[in-house]
Short mmCIF file of C-alpha atoms in Angstrom, two decimals:
data_model
loop_
_atom_site.label_atom_id
_atom_site.label_comp_id
_atom_site.label_asym_id
_atom_site.label_seq_id
_atom_site.Cartn_x
_atom_site.Cartn_y
_atom_site.Cartn_z
CA MET A 1 -139.84 -64.30 -8.41
CA THR A 2 -139.24 -67.04 -10.84
CA LEU A 3 -137.81 -66.68 -14.36
CA PRO A 4 -138.81 -69.10 -17.02
CA SER A 5 -136.70 -70.90 -18.95
CA ALA A 6 -135.17 -70.00 -21.53
CA ILE A 7 -136.56 -72.38 -24.65
CA GLY A 8 -134.71 -74.19 -26.42
CA VAL A 9 -132.17 -74.81 -23.47
CA CYS A 10 -132.03 -78.43 -21.97
CA PRO A 11 -131.42 -78.23 -17.73
CA ASP A 12 -128.65 -80.93 -18.51
CA LEU A 13 -127.04 -80.06 -21.56
CA ARG A 14 -123.04 -79.73 -20.16
CA GLN A 15 -120.91 -78.31 -22.82
CA GLU A 16 -116.94 -77.72 -22.87
CA THR A 17 -113.79 -76.46 -24.94
CA PHE A 18 -110.25 -76.77 -25.15
CA GLU A 19 -107.50 -76.43 -27.06
CA LEU A 20 -104.27 -77.37 -26.25
CA PRO A 21 -100.93 -77.49 -29.16
CA ALA A 22 -101.09 -80.30 -31.84
CA GLN A 23 -97.23 -82.54 -29.45
CA ALA A 24 -97.09 -85.34 -27.88
CA VAL A 25 -97.48 -83.94 -24.42
CA SER A 26 -100.58 -82.55 -24.92
CA VAL A 27 -102.58 -86.58 -25.52
CA ALA A 28 -101.93 -87.00 -21.68
CA ASP A 29 -102.71 -83.18 -20.82
CA ALA A 30 -105.92 -83.44 -23.69
CA ARG A 31 -107.49 -87.01 -21.76
CA ASN A 32 -106.80 -85.82 -17.81
CA ARG A 33 -108.21 -82.89 -18.54
CA ALA A 34 -111.76 -84.86 -19.98
CA PHE A 35 -111.95 -87.37 -17.62
CA ASP A 36 -111.44 -84.43 -15.05
CA ARG A 37 -114.48 -82.59 -15.81
CA LEU A 38 -116.36 -84.87 -16.64
CA LEU A 39 -116.26 -86.42 -13.59
CA GLN A 40 -117.29 -83.30 -12.07
CA TRP A 41 -120.68 -83.06 -13.96
CA GLY A 42 -121.50 -86.53 -12.10
CA VAL A 43 -120.83 -89.07 -15.45
CA PRO A 44 -119.64 -92.88 -13.68
CA VAL A 45 -116.55 -93.58 -13.38
CA ASP A 46 -116.07 -96.96 -15.99
CA VAL A 47 -117.94 -94.00 -18.42
CA CYS A 48 -114.54 -91.17 -17.77
CA HIS A 49 -112.60 -93.91 -17.16
CA THR A 50 -114.07 -95.14 -21.22
CA ALA A 51 -113.65 -91.21 -22.64
CA ARG A 52 -110.78 -90.64 -21.38
CA LEU A 53 -109.54 -93.32 -23.67
CA VAL A 54 -111.58 -92.03 -27.23
CA VAL A 55 -109.69 -88.68 -26.38
CA SER A 56 -106.50 -89.83 -25.98
CA GLU A 57 -106.75 -92.58 -29.37
CA LEU A 58 -108.09 -89.08 -31.30
CA PHE A 59 -105.92 -86.55 -29.68
CA ALA A 60 -102.64 -88.76 -29.85
CA ASN A 61 -104.15 -89.26 -34.05
CA ALA A 62 -104.41 -85.96 -34.70
CA VAL A 63 -101.04 -85.17 -33.43
CA LEU A 64 -99.79 -88.22 -35.78
CA HIS A 65 -100.90 -87.52 -38.70
CA THR A 66 -102.17 -84.38 -39.37
CA ASP A 67 -99.68 -80.98 -39.79
CA SER A 68 -101.44 -79.19 -36.65
CA ASP A 69 -100.39 -76.23 -35.22
CA ARG A 70 -102.90 -76.86 -32.38
CA ILE A 71 -105.63 -79.02 -31.97
CA GLY A 72 -109.21 -78.70 -30.01
CA CYS A 73 -111.33 -80.90 -28.19
CA LEU A 74 -116.02 -80.15 -27.35
CA LEU A 75 -116.94 -82.75 -24.72
CA HIS A 76 -120.76 -82.51 -24.75
CA VAL A 77 -123.07 -84.25 -22.35
CA ALA A 78 -126.71 -84.45 -23.15
CA ASP A 79 -129.66 -86.84 -22.93
CA GLY A 80 -127.29 -89.85 -22.18
CA GLN A 81 -124.45 -89.35 -24.51
CA ILE A 82 -121.56 -87.96 -24.27
CA ARG A 83 -120.17 -86.89 -27.74
CA VAL A 84 -116.12 -86.25 -27.62
CA GLU A 85 -115.17 -84.01 -30.93
CA VAL A 86 -111.45 -83.38 -31.68
CA ARG A 87 -111.33 -80.98 -34.70
CA ASP A 88 -107.75 -80.24 -36.58
CA GLN A 89 -106.12 -77.60 -38.29
CA GLY A 90 -104.10 -79.94 -40.27
CA SER A 91 -104.25 -82.29 -43.29
CA TYR A 92 -104.66 -85.98 -43.05
CA ALA A 93 -102.33 -87.18 -46.16
CA SER A 94 -106.43 -89.62 -46.37
CA THR A 95 -109.36 -88.91 -44.34
CA PRO A 96 -109.62 -91.13 -41.31
CA MET A 97 -110.74 -94.64 -41.29
CA LEU A 98 -110.79 -98.09 -40.08
CA LEU A 99 -107.59 -99.90 -40.53
CA PHE A 100 -107.36 -103.87 -40.24
CA PRO A 101 -103.42 -104.04 -39.66
CA GLY A 102 -101.63 -107.84 -39.75
CA ALA A 103 -100.43 -109.16 -36.59
CA GLU A 104 -97.04 -107.66 -36.82
CA GLU A 105 -98.11 -103.96 -37.49
CA GLU A 106 -97.68 -102.00 -34.50
CA ARG A 107 -100.17 -99.01 -35.52
CA GLY A 108 -103.67 -98.84 -36.60
CA ARG A 109 -105.96 -99.96 -34.52
CA GLY A 110 -107.26 -97.54 -33.04
CA LEU A 111 -109.99 -96.09 -34.86
CA GLN A 112 -110.45 -100.09 -34.60
CA LEU A 113 -111.26 -99.13 -30.94
CA ILE A 114 -113.23 -96.45 -30.86
CA GLU A 115 -115.49 -97.87 -33.02
CA THR A 116 -116.00 -100.96 -30.04
CA LEU A 117 -116.25 -98.36 -27.03
CA THR A 118 -117.95 -95.93 -29.01
CA HIS A 119 -121.76 -96.26 -30.01
CA SER A 120 -121.38 -94.45 -33.18
CA TRP A 121 -118.20 -92.31 -34.85
CA GLY A 122 -117.64 -90.43 -37.70
CA VAL A 123 -115.48 -88.04 -39.54
CA GLU A 124 -116.82 -84.87 -41.64
CA SER A 125 -114.36 -82.13 -42.67
CA ALA A 126 -114.14 -78.63 -40.83
CA GLY A 127 -114.05 -76.74 -43.89
CA ARG A 128 -111.31 -76.86 -47.08
CA GLY A 129 -108.47 -76.65 -45.70
CA LEU A 130 -109.48 -76.24 -42.66
CA GLY A 131 -109.01 -79.92 -41.12
CA HIS A 132 -110.87 -82.27 -40.01
CA ILE A 133 -113.80 -83.39 -37.23
CA VAL A 134 -113.26 -86.44 -35.65
CA TRP A 135 -116.29 -87.64 -33.44
CA ALA A 136 -117.17 -90.16 -31.20
CA VAL A 137 -120.44 -90.84 -28.86
CA ILE A 138 -120.13 -92.89 -26.12
CA ARG A 139 -123.39 -93.99 -24.23
CA SER A 140 -123.19 -92.78 -20.35
#
């Protein structure tokens, strides 16, 4: 006997979350976890590399620019798209935004890279005093 599918469940949906300490050494762990999981889910290798770079940039920004103790990451794959969310606990000096640093500046290009590599991206408040969620969508 075959049971009917649950209403609203997408058979192609794949989702995973993980949380790591807000430390520089966690950035490599985050990007490797994302790459490995997406590869296991059958996402094309070139798209896995793109997602790996996106996770790395967003996670590094949260480590560098917030006072978080822990940082969370969500990977959501459905309908030919990958949504990456990085949630911090802390507060930014300001809301993350796209910058255009001069040629001599060593930092400030991370969100330019995100802008180039993704279909869309944005920043949402996780709630008053609860940090931010920076998300990006990659088409696979």
